[in-house]
PDB file of C-alpha atoms and ligand atoms in Angstrom:
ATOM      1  CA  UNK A 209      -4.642  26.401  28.981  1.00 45.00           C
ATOM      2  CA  UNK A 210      -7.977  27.937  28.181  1.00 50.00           C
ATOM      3  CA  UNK A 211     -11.386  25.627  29.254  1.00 45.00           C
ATOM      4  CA  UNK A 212     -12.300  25.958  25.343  1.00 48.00           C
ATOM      5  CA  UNK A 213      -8.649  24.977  24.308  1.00 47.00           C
ATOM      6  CA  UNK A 214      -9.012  21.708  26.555  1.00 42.00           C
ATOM      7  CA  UNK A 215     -12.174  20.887  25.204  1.00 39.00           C
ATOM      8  CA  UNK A 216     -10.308  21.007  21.605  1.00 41.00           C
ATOM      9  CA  UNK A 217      -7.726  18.956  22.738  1.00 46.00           C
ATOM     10  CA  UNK A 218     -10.031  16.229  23.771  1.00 44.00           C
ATOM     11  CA  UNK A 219     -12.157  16.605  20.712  1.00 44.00           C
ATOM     12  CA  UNK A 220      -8.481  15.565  18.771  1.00 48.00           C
ATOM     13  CA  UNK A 221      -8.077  12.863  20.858  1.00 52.00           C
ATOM     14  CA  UNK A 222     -10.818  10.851  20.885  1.00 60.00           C
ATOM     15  CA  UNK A 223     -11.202   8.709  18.004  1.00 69.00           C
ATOM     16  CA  UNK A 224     -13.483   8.484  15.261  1.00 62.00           C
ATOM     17  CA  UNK A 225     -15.725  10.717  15.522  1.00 61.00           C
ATOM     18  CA  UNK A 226     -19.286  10.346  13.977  1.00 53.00           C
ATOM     19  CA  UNK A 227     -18.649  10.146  10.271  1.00 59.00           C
ATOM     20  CA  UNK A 228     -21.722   8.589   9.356  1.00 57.00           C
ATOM     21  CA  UNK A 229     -20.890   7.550   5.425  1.00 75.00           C
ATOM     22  CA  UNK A 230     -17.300   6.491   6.526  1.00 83.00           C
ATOM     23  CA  UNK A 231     -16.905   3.116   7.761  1.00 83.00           C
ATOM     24  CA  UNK A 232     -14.045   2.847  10.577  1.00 86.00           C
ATOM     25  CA  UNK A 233     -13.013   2.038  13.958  1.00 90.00           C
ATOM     26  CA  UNK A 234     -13.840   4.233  16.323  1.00 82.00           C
ATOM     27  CA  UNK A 235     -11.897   1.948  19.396  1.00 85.00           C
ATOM     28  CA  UNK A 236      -8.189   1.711  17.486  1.00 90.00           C
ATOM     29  CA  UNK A 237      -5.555   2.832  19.877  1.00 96.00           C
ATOM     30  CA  UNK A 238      -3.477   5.897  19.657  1.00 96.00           C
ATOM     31  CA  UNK A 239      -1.267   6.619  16.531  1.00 97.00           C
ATOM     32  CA  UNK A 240       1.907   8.340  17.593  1.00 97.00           C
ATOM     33  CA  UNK A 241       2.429  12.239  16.771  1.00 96.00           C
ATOM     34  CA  UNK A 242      -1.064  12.290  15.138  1.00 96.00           C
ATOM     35  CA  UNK A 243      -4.012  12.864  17.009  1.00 95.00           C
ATOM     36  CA  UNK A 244      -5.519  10.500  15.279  1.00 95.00           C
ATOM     37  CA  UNK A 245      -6.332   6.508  15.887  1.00 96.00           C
ATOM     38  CA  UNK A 246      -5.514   3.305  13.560  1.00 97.00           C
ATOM     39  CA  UNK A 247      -8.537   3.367  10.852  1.00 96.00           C
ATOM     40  CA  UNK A 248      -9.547   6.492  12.544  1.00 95.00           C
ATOM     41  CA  UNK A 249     -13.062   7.586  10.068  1.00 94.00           C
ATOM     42  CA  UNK A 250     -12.374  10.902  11.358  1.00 93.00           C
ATOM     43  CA  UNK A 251      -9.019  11.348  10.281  1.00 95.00           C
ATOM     44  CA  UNK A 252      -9.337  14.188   7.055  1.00 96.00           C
ATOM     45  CA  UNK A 253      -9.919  12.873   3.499  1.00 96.00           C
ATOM     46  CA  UNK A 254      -7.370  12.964   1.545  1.00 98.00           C
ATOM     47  CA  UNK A 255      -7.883  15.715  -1.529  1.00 98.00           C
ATOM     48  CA  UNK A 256      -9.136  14.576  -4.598  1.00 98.00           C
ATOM     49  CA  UNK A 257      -7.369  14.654  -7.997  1.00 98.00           C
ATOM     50  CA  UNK A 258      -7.850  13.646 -11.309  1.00 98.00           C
ATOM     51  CA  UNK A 259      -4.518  12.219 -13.130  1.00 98.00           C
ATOM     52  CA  UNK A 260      -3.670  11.253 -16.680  1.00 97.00           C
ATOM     53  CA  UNK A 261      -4.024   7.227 -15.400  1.00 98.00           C
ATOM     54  CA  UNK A 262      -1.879   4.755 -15.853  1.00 98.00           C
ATOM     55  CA  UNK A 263       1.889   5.486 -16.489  1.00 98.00           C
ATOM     56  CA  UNK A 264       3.119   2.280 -18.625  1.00 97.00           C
ATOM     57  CA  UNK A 265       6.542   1.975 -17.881  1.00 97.00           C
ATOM     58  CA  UNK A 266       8.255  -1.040 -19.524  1.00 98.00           C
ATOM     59  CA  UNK A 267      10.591  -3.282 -17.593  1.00 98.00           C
ATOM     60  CA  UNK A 268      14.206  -1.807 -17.621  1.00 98.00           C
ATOM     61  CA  UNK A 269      17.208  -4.367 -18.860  1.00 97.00           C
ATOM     62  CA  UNK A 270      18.191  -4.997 -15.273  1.00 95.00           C
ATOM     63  CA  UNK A 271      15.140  -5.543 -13.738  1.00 98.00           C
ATOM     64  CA  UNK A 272      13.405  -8.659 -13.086  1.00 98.00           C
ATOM     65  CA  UNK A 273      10.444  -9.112 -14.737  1.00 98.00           C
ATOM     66  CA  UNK A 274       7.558 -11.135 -12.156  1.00 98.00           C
ATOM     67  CA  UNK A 275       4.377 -10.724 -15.114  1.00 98.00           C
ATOM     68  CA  UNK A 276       4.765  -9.672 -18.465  1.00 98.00           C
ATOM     69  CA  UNK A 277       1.130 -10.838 -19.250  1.00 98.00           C
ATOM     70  CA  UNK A 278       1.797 -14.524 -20.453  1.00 98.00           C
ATOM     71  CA  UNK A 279       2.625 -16.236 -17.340  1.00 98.00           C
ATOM     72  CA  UNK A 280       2.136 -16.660 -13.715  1.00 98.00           C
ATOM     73  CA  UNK A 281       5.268 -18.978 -13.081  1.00 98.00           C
ATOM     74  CA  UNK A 282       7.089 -16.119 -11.408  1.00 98.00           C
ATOM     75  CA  UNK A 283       4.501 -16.793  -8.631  1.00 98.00           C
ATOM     76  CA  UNK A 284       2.798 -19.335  -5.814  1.00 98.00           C
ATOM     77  CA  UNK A 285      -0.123 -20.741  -7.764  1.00 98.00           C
ATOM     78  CA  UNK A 286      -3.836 -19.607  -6.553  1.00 98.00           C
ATOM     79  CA  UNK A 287      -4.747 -16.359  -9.205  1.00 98.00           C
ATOM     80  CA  UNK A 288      -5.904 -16.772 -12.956  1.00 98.00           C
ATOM     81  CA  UNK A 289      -4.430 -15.668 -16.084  1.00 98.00           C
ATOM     82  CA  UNK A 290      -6.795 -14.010 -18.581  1.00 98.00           C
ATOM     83  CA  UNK A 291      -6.408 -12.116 -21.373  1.00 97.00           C
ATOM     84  CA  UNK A 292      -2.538 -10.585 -19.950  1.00 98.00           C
ATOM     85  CA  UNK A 293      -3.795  -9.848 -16.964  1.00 98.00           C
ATOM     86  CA  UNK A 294      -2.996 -11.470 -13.332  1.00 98.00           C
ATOM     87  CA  UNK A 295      -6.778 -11.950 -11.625  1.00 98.00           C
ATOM     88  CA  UNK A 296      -7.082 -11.991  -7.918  1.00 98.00           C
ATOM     89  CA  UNK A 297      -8.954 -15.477  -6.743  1.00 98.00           C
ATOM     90  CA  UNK A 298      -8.164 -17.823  -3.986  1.00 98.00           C
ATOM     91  CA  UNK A 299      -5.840 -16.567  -1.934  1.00 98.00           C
ATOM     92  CA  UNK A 300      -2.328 -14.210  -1.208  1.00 98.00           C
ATOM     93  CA  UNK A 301       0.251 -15.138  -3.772  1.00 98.00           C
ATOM     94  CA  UNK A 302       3.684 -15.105  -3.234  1.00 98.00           C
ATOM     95  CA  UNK A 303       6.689 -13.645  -5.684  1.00 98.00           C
ATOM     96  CA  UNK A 304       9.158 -16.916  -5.933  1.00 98.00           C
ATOM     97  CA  UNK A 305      12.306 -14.688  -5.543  1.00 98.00           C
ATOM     98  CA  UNK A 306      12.758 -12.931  -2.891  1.00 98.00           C
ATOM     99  CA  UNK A 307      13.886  -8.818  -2.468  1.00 98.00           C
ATOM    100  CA  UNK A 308      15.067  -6.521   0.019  1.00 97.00           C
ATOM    101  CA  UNK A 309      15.218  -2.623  -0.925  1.00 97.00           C
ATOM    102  CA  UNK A 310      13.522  -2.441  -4.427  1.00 98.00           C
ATOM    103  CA  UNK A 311      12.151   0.017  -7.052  1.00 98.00           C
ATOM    104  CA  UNK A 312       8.770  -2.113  -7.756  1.00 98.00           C
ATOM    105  CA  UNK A 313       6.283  -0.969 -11.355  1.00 98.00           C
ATOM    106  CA  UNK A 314       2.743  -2.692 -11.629  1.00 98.00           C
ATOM    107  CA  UNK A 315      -0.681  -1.527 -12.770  1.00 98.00           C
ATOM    108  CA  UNK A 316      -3.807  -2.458 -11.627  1.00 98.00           C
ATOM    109  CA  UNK A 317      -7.712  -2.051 -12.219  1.00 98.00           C
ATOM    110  CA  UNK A 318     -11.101  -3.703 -10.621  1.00 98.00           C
ATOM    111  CA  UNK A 319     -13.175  -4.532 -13.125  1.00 98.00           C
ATOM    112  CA  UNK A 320     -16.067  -1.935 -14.269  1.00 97.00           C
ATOM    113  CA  UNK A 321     -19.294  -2.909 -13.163  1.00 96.00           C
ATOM    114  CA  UNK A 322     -18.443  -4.480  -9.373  1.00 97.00           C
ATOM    115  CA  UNK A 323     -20.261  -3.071  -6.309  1.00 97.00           C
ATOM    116  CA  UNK A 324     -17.788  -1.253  -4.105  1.00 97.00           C
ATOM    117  CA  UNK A 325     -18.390  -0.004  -0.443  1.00 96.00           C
ATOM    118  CA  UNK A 326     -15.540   0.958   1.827  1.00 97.00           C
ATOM    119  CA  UNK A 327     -13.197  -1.294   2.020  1.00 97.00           C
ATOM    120  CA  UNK A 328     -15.486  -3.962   0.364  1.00 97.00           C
ATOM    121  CA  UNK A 329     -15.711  -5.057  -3.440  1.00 98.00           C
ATOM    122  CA  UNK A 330     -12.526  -3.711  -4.619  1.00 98.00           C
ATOM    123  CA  UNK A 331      -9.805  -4.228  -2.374  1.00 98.00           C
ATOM    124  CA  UNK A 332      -5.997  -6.024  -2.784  1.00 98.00           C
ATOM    125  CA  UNK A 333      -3.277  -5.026  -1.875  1.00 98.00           C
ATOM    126  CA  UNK A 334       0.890  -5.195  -2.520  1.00 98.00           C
ATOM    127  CA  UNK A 335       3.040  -6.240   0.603  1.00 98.00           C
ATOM    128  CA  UNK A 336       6.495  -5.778   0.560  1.00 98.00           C
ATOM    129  CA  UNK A 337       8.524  -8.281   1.603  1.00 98.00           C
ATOM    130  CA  UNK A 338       5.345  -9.965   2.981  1.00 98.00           C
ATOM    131  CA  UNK A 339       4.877  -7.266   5.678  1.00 98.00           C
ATOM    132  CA  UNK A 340       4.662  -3.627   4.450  1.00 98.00           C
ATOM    133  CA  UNK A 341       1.266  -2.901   2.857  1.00 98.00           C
ATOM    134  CA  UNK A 342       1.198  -0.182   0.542  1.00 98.00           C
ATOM    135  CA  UNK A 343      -3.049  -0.390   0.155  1.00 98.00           C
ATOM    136  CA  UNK A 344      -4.644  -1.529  -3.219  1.00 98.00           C
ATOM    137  CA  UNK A 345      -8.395  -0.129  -3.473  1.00 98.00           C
ATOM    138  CA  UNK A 346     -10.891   1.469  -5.663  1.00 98.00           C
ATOM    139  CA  UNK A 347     -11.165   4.851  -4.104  1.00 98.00           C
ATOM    140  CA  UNK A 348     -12.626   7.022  -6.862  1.00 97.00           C
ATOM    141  CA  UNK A 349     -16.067   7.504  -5.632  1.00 96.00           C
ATOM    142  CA  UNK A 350     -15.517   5.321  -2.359  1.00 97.00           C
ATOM    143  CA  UNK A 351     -14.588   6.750   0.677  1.00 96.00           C
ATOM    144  CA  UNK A 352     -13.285   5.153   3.539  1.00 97.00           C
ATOM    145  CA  UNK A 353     -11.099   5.536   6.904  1.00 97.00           C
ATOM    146  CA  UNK A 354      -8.110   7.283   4.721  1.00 97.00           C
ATOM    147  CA  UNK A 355      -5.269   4.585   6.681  1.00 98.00           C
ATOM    148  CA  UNK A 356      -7.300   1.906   4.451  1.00 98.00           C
ATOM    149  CA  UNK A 357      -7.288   3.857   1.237  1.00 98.00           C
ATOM    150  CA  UNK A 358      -5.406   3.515  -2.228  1.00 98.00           C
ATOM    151  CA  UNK A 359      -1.542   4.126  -1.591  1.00 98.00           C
ATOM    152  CA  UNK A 360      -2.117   4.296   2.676  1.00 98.00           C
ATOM    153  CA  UNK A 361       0.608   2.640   4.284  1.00 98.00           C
ATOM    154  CA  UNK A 362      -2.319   0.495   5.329  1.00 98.00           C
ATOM    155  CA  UNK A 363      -3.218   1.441   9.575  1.00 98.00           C
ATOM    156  CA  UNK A 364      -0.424   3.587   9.316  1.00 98.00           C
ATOM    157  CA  UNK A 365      -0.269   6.349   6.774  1.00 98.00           C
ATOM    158  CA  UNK A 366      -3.341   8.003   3.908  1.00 98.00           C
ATOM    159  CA  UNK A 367      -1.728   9.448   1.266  1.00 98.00           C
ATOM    160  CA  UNK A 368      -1.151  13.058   0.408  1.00 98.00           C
ATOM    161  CA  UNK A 369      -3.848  12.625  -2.322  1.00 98.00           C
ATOM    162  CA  UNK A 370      -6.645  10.386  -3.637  1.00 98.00           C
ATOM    163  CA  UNK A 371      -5.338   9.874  -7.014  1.00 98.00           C
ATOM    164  CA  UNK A 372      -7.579   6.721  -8.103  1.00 98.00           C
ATOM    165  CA  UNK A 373      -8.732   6.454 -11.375  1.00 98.00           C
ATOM    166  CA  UNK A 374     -12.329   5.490 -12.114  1.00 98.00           C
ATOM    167  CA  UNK A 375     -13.302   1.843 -11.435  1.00 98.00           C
ATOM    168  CA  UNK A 376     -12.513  -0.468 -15.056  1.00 98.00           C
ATOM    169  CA  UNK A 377      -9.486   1.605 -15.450  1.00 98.00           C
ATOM    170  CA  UNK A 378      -5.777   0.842 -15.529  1.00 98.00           C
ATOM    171  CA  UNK A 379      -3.342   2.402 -12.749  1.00 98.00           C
ATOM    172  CA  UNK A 380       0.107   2.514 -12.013  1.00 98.00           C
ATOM    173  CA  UNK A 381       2.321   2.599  -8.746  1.00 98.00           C
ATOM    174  CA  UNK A 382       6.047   3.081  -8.763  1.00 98.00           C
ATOM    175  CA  UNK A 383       7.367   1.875  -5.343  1.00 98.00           C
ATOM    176  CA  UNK A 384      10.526   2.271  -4.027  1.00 98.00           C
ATOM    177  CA  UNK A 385      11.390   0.522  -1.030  1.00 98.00           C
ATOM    178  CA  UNK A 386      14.054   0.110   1.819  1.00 97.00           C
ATOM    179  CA  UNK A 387      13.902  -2.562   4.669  1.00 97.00           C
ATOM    180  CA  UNK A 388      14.512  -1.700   8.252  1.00 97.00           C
ATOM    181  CA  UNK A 389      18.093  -1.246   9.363  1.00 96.00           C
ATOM    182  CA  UNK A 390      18.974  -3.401  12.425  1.00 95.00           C
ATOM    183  CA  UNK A 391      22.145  -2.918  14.847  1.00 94.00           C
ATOM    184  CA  UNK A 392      22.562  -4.389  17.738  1.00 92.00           C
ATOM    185  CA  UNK A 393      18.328  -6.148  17.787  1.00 90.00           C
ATOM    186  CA  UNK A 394      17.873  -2.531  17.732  1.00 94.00           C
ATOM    187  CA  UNK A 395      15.699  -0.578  14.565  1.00 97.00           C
ATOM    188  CA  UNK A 396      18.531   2.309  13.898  1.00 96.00           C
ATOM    189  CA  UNK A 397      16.660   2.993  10.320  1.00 96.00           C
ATOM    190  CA  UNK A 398      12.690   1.660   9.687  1.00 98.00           C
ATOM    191  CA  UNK A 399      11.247   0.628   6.393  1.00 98.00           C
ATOM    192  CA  UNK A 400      11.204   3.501   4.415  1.00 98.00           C
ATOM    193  CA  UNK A 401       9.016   3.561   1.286  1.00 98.00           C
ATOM    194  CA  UNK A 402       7.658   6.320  -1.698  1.00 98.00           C
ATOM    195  CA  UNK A 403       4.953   5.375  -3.747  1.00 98.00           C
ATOM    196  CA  UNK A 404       3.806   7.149  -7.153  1.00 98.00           C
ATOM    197  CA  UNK A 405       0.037   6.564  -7.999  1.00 98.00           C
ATOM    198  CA  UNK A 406      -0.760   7.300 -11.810  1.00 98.00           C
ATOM    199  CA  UNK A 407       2.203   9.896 -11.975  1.00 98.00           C
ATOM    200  CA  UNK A 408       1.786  11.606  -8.928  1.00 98.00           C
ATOM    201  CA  UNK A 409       3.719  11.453  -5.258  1.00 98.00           C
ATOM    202  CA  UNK A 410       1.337   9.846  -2.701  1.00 98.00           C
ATOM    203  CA  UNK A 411       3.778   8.816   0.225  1.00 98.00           C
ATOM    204  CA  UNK A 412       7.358  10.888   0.014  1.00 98.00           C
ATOM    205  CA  UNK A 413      10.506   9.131   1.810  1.00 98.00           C
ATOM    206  CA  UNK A 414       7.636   8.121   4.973  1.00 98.00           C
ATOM    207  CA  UNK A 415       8.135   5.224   7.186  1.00 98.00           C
ATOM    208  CA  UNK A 416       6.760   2.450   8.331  1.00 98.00           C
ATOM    209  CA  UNK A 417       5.707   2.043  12.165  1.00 98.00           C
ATOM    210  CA  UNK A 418       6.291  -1.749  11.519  1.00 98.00           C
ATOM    211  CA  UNK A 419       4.898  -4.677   9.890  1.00 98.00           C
ATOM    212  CA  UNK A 420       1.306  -3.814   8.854  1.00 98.00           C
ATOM    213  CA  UNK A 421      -1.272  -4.558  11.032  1.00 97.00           C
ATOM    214  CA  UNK A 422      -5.232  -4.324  11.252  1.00 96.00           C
ATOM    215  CA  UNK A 423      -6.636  -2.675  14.044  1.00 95.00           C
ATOM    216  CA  UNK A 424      -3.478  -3.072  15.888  1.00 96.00           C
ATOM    217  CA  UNK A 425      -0.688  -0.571  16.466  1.00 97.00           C
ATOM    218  CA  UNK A 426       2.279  -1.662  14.785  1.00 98.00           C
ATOM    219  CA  UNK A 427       5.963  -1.754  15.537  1.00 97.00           C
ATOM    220  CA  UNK A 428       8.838  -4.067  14.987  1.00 98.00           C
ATOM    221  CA  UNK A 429       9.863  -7.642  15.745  1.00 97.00           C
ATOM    222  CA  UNK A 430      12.523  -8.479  17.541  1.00 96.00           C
ATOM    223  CA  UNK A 431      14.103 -10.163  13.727  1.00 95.00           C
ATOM    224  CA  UNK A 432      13.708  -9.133  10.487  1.00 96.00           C
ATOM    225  CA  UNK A 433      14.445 -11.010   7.238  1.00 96.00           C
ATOM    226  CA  UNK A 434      17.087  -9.323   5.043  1.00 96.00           C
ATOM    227  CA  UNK A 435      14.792 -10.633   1.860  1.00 97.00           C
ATOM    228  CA  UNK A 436      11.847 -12.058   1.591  1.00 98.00           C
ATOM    229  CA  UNK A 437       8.991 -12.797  -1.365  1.00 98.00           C
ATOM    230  CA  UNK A 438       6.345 -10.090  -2.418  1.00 98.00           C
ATOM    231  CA  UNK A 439       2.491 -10.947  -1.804  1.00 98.00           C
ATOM    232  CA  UNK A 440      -0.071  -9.489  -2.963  1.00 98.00           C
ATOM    233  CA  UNK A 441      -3.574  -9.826  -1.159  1.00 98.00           C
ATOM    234  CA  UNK A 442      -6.813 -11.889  -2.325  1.00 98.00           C
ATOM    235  CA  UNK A 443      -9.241 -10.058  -0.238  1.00 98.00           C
ATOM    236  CA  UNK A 444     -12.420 -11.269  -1.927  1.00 98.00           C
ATOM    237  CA  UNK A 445     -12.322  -9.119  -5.136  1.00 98.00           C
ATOM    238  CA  UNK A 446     -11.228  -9.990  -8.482  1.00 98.00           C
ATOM    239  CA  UNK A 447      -8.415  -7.246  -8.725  1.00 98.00           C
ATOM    240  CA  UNK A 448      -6.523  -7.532 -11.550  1.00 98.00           C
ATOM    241  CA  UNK A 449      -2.520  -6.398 -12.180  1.00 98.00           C
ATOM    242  CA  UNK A 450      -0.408  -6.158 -15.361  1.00 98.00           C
ATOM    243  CA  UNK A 451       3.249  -5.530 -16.081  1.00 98.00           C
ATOM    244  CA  UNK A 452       5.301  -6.451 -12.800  1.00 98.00           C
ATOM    245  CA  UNK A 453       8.844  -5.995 -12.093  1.00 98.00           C
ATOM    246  CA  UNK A 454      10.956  -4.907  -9.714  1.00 98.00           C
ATOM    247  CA  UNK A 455      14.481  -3.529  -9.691  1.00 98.00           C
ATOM    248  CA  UNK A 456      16.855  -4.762  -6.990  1.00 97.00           C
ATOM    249  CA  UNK A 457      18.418  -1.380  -5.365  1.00 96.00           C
ATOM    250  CA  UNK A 458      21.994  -2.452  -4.536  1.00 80.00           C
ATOM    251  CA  UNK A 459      24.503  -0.118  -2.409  1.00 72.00           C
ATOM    252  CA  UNK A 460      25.228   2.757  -4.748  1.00 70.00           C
ATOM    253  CA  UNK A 461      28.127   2.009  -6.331  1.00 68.00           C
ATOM    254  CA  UNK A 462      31.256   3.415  -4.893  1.00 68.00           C
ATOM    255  CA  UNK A 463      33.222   6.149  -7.216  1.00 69.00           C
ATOM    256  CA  UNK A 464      35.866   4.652  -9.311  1.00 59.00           C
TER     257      UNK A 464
HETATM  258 MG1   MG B 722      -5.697  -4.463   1.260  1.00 97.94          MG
END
């Protein structure tokens, strides 16, 4: 290997590099087969797109619905209900039931008019089964480390594309979600997840390294619930979310 090619090399390894408008971590360890580190600000943006917004998709007969815009029962109590919307205060909230491998719908928005910056003013997010964040944030016109943007498998993942609609505007994901596959203590299969953001693909079949973590590498526990209750984050910011439900993926059904 060429001097020049080393000195490449160990430009790709170190971690974020001096990105002076993007807030990061610079000291995250090592994500594996990227040479890139956990909320690495060097990591490339993600492209920007513009999208049609939010795809209103109405609950399907078998799916059960968590907010339909008149009540929060469906949930541990802590947010506020205002005018059919679900407002972030207080703390996480919990879903009551609890899911496994799911197809989940809900739209959200931050309020127009809120000062965002990074990862401040406008961020939530949705964790699946409690553990696997798929990242809630106002990223039109807000750049941050792209593992901490809207649709990143939070520390883990950006997505393909920045597909965020402009701040005071509703947005969709479409998540569909499988827990990790144990045999044995062993991971044999690990969460897998695909998210759609406003119509468009921004994680495809990917998987999770683990549980999400900040500034931490993740990976797997030793146990893993087979179910377990959806939260979504209160991280300071009055994020607000509309039509929730979620569609319990059973074993496809076996041919007659
Ligand atoms: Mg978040």
């Amino acid at each position: 290997m060429k001097v020049q090619q080393l000195v490449i090399l160990a430009a790709l390894m170190a971690c974020g590099a001096a990105q002076a408008e993007i807030h990061g971590y610079a000291d995250g360890p090592k994500l594996p087969g990227v040479p890139y580190c956990v909320h690495d600000p060097a990591r490339p943006q993600p492209r920007i797109i513009t999208t049609g917004g939010t795809v209103v998709v109405k609950a399907p007969s078998d799916a059960v619905v968590l907010f339909d815009g008149t009540s929060l029962d469906a949930w541990t109590p802590g947010w506020i209900l205002k005018d059919g919307a679900m407002v972030a205060a207080n703390r996480d909230i919990k879903s009551k039931e609890s899911f496994g491998a799911i197809q989940l719908h809900l739209e959200w928005r931050l309020p127009a008019g809120r000062e965002v910056d990074g990862q401040g003013g406008g961020n939530s997010g949705v964790f699946i089964m409690g553990l696997y964040e798929v990242q809630v944030l106002q990223s039109n016109n807000n750049k941050t480390y792209p593992d901490g943007q809207a649709g990143a498998l939070y520390g883990q993942l950006p997505p393909l594309v920045n597909a965020t609609s402009p701040q005071g505007e509703w947005q969709s994901y479409d998540i569909a979600f499988e827990p990790p596959i144990y045999k044995k203590g062993k991971v044999t299969q690990p969460a897998k997840v695909t998210v759609i953001h406003n119509g468009v693909v921004l994680q495809h079949g990917e998987t999770y390294l683990g549980p999400t973590q900040h500034r931490k590498l993740a990976s797997y526990p030793a146990t893993h619930p087979e179910t377990a209750p959806i939260t979504l984050q209160f991280h300071g910011d009055p994020m607000e979310y509309r039509n929730i439900w979620v569609r319990p993926l059973g074993k496809r059904d076996l041919p007659n």
